[in-house]
PDB file of C-alpha atoms in Angstrom:
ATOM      1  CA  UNK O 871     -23.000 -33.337  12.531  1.00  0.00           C
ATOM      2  CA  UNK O 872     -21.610 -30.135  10.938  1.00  0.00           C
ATOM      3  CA  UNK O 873     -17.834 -30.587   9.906  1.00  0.00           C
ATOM      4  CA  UNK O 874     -15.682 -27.684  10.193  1.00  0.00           C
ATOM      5  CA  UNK O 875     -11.988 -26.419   8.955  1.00  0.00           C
ATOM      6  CA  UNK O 876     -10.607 -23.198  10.845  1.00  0.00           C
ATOM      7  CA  UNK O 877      -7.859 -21.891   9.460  1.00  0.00           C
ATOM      8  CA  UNK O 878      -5.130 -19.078  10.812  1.00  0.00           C
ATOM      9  CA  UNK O 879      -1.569 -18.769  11.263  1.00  0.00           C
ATOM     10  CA  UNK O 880      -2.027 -17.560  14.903  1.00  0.00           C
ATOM     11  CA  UNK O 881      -1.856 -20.173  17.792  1.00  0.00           C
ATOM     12  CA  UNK O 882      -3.631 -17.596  20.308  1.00  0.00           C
ATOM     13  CA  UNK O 883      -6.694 -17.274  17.342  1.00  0.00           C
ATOM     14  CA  UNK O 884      -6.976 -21.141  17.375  1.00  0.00           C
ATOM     15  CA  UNK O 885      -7.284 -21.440  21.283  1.00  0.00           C
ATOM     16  CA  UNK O 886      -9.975 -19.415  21.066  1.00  0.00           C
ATOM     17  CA  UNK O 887     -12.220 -19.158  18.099  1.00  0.00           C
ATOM     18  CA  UNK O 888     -13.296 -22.537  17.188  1.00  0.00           C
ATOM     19  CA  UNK O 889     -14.071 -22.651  20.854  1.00  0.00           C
ATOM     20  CA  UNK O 890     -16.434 -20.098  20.488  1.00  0.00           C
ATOM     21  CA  UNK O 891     -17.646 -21.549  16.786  1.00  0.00           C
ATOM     22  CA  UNK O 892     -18.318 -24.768  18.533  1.00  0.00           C
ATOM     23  CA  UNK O 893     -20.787 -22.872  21.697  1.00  0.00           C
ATOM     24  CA  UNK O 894     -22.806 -20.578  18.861  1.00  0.00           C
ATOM     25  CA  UNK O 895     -23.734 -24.031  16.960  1.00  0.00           C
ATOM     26  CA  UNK O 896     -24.842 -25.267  20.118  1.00  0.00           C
ATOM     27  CA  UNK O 897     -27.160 -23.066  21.405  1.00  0.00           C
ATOM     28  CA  UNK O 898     -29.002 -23.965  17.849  1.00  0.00           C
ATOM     29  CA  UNK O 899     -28.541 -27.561  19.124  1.00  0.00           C
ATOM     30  CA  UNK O 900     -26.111 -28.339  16.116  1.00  0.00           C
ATOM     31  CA  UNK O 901     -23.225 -30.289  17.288  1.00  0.00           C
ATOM     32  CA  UNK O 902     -20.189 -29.651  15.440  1.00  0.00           C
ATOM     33  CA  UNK O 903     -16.700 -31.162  14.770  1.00  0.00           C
ATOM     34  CA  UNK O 904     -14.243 -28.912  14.074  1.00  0.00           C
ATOM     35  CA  UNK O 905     -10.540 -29.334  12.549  1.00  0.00           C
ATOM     36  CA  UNK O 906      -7.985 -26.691  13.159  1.00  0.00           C
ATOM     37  CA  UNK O 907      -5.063 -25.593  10.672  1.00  0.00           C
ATOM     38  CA  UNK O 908      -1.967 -23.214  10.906  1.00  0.00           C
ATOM     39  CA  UNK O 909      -0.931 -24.277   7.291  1.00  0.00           C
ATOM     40  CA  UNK O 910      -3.045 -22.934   4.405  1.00  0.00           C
ATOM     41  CA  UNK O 911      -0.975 -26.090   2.247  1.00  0.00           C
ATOM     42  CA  UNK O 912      -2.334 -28.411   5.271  1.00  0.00           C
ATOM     43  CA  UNK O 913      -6.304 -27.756   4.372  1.00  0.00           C
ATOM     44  CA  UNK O 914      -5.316 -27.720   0.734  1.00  0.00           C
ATOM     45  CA  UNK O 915      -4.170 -30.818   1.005  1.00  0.00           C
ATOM     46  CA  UNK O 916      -6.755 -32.139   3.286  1.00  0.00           C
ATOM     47  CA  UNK O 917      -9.377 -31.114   1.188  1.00  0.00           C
ATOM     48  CA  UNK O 918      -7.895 -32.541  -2.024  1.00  0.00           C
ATOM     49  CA  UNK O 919      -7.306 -36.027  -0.203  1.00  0.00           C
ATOM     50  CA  UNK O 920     -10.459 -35.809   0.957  1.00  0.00           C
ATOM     51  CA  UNK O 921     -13.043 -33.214   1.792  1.00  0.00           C
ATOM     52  CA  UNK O 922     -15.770 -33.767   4.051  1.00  0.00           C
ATOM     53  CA  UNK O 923     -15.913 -30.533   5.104  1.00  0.00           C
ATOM     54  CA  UNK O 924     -19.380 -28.637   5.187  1.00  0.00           C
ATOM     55  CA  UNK O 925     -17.931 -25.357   6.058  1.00  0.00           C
ATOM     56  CA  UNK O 926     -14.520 -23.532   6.260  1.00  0.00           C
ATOM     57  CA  UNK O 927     -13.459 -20.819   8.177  1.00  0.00           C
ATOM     58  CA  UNK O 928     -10.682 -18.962   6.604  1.00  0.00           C
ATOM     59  CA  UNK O 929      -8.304 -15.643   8.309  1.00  0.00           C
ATOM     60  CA  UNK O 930      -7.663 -13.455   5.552  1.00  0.00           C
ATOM     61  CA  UNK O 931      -4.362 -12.002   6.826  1.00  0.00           C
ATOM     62  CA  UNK O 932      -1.551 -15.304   6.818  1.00  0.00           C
ATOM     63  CA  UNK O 933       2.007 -14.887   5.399  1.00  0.00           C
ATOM     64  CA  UNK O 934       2.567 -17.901   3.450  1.00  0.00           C
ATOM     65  CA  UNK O 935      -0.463 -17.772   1.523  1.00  0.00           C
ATOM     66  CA  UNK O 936      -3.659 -14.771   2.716  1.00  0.00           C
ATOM     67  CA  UNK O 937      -6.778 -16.234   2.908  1.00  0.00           C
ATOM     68  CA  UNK O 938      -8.175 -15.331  -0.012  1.00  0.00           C
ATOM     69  CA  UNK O 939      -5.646 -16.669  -1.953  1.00  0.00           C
ATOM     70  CA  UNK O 940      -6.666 -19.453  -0.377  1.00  0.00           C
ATOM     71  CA  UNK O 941     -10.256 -19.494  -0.970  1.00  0.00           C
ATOM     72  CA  UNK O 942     -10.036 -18.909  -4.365  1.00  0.00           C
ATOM     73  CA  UNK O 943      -7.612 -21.958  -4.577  1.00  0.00           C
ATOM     74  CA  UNK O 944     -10.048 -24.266  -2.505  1.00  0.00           C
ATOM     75  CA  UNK O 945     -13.127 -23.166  -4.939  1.00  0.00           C
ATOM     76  CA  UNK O 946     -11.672 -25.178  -7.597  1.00  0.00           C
ATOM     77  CA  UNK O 947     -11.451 -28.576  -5.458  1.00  0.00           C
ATOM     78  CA  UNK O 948     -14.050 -27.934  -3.342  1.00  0.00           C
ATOM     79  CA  UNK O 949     -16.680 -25.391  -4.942  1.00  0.00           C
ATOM     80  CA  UNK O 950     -19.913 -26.835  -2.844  1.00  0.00           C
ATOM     81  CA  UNK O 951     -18.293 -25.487   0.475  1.00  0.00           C
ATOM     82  CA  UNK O 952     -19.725 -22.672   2.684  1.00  0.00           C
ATOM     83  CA  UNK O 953     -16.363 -19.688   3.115  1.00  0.00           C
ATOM     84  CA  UNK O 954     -16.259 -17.414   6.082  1.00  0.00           C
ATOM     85  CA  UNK O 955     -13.432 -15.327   5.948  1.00  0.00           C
ATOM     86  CA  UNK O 956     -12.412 -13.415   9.394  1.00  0.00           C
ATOM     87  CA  UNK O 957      -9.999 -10.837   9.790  1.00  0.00           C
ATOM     88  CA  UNK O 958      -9.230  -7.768  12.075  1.00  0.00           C
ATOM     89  CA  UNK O 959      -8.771  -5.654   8.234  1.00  0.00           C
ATOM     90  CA  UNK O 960     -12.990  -4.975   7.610  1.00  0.00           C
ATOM     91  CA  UNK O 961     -11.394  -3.219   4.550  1.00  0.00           C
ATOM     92  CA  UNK O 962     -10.416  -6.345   3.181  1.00  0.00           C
ATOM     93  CA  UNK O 963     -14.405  -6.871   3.307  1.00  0.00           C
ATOM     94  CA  UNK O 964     -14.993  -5.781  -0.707  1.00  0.00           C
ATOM     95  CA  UNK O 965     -12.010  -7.562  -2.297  1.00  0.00           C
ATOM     96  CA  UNK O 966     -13.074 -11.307  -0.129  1.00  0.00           C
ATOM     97  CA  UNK O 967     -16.163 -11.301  -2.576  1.00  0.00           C
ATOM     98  CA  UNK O 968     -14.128 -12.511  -5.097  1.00  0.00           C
ATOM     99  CA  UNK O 969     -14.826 -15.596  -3.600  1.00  0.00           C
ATOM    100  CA  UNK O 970     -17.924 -15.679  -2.957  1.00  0.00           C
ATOM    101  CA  UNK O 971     -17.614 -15.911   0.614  1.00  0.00           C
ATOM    102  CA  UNK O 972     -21.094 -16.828   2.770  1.00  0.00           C
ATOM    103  CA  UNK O 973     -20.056 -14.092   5.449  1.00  0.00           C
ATOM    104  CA  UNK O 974     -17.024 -12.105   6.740  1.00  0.00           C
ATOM    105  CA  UNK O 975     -16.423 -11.753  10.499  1.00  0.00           C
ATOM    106  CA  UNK O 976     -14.623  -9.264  12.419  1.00  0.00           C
ATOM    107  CA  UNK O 977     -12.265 -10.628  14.805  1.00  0.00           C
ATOM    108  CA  UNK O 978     -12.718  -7.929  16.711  1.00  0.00           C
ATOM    109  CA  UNK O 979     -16.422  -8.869  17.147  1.00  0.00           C
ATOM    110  CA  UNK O 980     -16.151 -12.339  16.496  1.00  0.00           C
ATOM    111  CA  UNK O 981     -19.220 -13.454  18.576  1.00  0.00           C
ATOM    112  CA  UNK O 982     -21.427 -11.048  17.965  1.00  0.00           C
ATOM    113  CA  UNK O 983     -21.013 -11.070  14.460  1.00  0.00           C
ATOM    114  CA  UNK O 984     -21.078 -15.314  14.102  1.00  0.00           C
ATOM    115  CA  UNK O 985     -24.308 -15.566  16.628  1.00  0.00           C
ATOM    116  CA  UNK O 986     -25.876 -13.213  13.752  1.00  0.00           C
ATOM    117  CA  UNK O 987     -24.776 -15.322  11.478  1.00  0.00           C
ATOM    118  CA  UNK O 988     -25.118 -18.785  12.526  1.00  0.00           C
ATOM    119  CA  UNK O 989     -28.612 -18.902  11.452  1.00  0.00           C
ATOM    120  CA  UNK O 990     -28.138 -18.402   8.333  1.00  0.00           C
ATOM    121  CA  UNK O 991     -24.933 -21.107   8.058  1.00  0.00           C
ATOM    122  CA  UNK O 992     -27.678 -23.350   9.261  1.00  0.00           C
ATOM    123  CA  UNK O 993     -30.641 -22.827   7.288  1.00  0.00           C
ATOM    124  CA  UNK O 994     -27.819 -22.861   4.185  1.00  0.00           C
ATOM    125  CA  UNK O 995     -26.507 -25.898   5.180  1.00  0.00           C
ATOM    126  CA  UNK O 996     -29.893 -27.089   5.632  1.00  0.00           C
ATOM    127  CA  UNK O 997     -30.791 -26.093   1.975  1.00  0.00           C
ATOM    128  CA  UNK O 998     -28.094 -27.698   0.114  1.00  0.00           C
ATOM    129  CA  UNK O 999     -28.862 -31.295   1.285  1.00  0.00           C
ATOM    130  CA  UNK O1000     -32.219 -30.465   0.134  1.00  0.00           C
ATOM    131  CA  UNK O1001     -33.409 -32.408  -3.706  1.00  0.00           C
ATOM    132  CA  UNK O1002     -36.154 -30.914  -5.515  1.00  0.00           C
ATOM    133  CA  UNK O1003     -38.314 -33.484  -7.414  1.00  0.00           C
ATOM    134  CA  UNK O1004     -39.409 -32.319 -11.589  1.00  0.00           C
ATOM    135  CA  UNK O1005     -41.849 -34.413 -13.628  1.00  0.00           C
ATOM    136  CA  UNK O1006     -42.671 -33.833 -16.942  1.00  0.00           C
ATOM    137  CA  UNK O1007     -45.320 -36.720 -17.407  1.00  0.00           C
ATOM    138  CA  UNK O1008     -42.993 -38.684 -18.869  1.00  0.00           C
ATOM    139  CA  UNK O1009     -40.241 -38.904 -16.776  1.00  0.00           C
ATOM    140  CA  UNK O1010     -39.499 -37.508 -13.608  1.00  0.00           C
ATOM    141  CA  UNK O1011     -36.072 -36.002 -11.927  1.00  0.00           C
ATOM    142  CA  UNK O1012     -34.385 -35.668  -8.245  1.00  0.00           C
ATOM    143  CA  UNK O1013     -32.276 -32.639  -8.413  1.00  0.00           C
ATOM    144  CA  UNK O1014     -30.131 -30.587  -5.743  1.00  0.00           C
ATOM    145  CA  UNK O1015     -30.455 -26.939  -6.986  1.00  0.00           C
ATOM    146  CA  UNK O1016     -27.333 -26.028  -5.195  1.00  0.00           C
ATOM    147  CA  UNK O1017     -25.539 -27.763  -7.406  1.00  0.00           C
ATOM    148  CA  UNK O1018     -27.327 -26.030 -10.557  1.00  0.00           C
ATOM    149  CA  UNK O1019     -24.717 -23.337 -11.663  1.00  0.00           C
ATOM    150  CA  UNK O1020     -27.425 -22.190 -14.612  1.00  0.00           C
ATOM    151  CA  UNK O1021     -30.023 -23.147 -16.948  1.00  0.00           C
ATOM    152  CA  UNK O1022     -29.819 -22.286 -20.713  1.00  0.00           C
ATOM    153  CA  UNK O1023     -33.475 -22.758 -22.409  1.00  0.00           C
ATOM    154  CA  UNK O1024     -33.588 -24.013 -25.888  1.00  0.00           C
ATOM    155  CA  UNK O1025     -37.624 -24.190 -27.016  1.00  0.00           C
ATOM    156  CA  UNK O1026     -39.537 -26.995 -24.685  1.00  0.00           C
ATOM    157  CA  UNK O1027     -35.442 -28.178 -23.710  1.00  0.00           C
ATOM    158  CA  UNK O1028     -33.579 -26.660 -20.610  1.00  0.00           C
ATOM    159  CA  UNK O1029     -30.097 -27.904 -20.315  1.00  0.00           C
ATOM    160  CA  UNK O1030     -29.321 -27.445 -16.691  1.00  0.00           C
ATOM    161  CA  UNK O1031     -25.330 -26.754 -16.002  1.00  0.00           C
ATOM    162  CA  UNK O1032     -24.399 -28.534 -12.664  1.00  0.00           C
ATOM    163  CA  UNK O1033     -21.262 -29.290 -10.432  1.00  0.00           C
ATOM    164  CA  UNK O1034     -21.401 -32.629 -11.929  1.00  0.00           C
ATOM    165  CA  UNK O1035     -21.891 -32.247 -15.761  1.00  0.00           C
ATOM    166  CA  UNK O1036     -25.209 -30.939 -17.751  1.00  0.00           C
ATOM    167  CA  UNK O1037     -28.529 -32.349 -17.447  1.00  0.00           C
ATOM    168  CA  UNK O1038     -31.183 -31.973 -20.669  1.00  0.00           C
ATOM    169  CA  UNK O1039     -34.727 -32.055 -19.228  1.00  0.00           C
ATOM    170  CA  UNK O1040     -38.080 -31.000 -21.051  1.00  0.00           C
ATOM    171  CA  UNK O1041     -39.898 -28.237 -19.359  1.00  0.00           C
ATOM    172  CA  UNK O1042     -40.764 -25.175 -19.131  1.00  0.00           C
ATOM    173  CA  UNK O1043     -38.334 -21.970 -17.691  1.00  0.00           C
ATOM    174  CA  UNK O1044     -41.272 -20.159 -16.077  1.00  0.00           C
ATOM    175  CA  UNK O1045     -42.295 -23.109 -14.151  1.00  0.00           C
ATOM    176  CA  UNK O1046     -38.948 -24.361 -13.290  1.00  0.00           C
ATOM    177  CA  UNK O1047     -37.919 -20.543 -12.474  1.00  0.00           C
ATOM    178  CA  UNK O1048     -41.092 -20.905 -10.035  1.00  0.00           C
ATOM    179  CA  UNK O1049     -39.650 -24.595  -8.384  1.00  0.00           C
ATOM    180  CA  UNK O1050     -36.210 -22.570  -7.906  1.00  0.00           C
ATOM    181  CA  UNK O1051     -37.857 -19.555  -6.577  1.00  0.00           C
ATOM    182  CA  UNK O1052     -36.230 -20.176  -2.762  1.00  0.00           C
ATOM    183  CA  UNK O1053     -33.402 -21.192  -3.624  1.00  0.00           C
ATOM    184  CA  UNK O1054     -31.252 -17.771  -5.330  1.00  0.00           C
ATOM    185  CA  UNK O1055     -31.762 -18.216  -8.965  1.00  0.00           C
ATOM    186  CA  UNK O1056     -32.144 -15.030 -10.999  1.00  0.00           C
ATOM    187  CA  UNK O1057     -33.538 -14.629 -14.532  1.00  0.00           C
ATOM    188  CA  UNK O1058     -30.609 -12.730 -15.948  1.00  0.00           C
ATOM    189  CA  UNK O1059     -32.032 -13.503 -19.769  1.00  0.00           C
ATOM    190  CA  UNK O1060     -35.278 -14.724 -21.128  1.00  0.00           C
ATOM    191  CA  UNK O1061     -33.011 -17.957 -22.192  1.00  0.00           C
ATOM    192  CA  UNK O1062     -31.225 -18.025 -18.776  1.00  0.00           C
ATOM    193  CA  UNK O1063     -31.897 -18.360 -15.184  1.00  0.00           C
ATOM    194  CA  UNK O1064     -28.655 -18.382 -12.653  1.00  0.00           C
ATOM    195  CA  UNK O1065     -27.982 -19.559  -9.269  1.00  0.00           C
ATOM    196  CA  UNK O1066     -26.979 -16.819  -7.771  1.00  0.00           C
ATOM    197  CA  UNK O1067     -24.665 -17.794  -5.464  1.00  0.00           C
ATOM    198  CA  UNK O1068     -22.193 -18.880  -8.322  1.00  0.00           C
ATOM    199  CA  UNK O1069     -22.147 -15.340  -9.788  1.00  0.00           C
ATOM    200  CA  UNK O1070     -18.528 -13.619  -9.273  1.00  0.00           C
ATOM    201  CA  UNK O1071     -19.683 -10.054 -10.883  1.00  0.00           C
ATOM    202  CA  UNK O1072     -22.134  -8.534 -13.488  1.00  0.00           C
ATOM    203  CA  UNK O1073     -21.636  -5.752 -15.744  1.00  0.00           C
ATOM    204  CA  UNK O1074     -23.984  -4.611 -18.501  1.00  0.00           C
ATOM    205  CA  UNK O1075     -23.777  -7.230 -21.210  1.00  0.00           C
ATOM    206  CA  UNK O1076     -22.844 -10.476 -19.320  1.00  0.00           C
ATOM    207  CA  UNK O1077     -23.008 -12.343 -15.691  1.00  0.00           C
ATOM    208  CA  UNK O1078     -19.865 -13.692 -15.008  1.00  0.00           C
ATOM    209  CA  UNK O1079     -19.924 -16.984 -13.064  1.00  0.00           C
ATOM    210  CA  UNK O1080     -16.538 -17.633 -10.606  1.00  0.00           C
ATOM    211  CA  UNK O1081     -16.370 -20.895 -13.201  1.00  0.00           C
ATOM    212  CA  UNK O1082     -15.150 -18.165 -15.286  1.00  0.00           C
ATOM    213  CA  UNK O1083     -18.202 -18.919 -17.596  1.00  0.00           C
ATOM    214  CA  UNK O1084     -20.182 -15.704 -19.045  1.00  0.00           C
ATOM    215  CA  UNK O1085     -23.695 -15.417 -19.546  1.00  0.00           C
ATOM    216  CA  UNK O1086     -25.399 -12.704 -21.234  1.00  0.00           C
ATOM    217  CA  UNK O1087     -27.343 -10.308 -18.958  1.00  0.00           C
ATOM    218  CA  UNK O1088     -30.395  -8.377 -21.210  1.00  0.00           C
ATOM    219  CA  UNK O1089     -30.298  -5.060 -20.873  1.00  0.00           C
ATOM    220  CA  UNK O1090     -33.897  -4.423 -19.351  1.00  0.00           C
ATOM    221  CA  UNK O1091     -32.721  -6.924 -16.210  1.00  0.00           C
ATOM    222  CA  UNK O1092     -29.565  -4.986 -15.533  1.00  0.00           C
ATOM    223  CA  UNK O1093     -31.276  -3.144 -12.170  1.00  0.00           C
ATOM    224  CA  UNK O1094     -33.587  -5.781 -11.436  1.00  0.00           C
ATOM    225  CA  UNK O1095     -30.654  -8.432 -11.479  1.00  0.00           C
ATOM    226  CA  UNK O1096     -28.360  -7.035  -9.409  1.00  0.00           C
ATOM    227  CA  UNK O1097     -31.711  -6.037  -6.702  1.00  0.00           C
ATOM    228  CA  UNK O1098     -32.054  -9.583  -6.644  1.00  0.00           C
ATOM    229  CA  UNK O1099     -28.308 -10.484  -6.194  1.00  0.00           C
ATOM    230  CA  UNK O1100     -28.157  -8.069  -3.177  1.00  0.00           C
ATOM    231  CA  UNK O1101     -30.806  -9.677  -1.510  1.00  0.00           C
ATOM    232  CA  UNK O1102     -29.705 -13.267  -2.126  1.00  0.00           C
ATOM    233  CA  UNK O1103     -26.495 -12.774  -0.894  1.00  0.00           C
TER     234      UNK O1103
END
């Protein structure tokens, strides 16, 4: 079961879109529950008490707080979440990124633009229950790479930066860069590899991560970085 927020300040939007959320799951035969909000505070709060929510969708244009606002308040609590924003404003598309949203539907082609989309939701949702197993020889890990923000190589050491704290493993990059290949990590450095579905922006010396961490970008990966970055997300 797929557990869903939807969140806007319209009553009308709320009769009718999760509706139509909830019939685009099913013809993938993925049952859904989904929990409706008016209140941005209301999902906050939800969340914070206690989120078992898989994916959220947000309307970008609500007077007490915009859903943006919102998302980038909800990353902090609740970072593993898949974002949709929706809005009738497709100029709002560009400054939503900030977020690091998984899509951004038009309300004014709502279905047409989730049913392309819903495949992708799955197969996503799909991938981050997934663990990937590592073995040295010696010793041998379970890891989620959704959860890997970045790894830092030191030598025959990679100390792997996740949602729950830093792992030190011994291996090698190239072959762990090879175990990661499907799942959107990008070697940004020869010392770094980076999920890149944490990545907020890049500019030529650094990768900036929406943890507000930096990581330095070489200069020969510049075009080749941000190739890959388009076509992961």
């Amino acid at each position: 079961m797929i557990s869903i927020a939807y969140c806007d300040d319209e009553h009308a939007a709320l009769q009718l879109y999760p509706g139509q959320v909830r019939s685009a799951f099913l013809q993938h035969h993925r049952p859904v529950q989904i929990d409706c909000f008016q209140q941005p505070q209301a999902l906050m709060e939800r969340i914070a008490t206690n989120n078992g929510y898989n994916l959220l969708f947000l309307d970008i244009s609500m007077p007490q707080m915009d859903g943006i606002e919102l998302g980038r308040q909800l990353r902090r609590i609740a970072d593993d979440v898949l974002i949709v924003f929706v809005s009738s404003h497709e100029e709002l598309v560009f400054e939503s990124f900030q977020v690091t949203p998984f899509r951004f539907i038009r309300k004014g082609h709502f279905y047409q633009d989730l049913e392309e989309c819903v495949p992708a939701m799955i197969t996503e949702l799909e991938k981050r229950q997934t663990e990937i197993q590592i073995g040295n020889g010696k010793e041998v890990y379970r890891i989620a790479p959704y959860k890997i923000l970045y790894i830092e190589s030191s030598d025959k050491i990679q100390r792997l930066s996740t949602l729950q704290g830093t792992v030190e493993i011994r291996y090698k990059l190239k072959d762990l860069e090879a175990l990661l290949e499907d799942y959107g990590f990008i070697r940004v450095h020869k010392g770094y590899l980076v999920n890149a579905r944490f990545i907020a922006r890049v500019n030529k010396r650094e990768v900036v991560l929406n943890t507000g961490e930096s990581i330095p970008l070489s200069k020969y990966r510049v075009d080749q970085v941000l190739e890959e970055l388009e076509r992961a997300t």
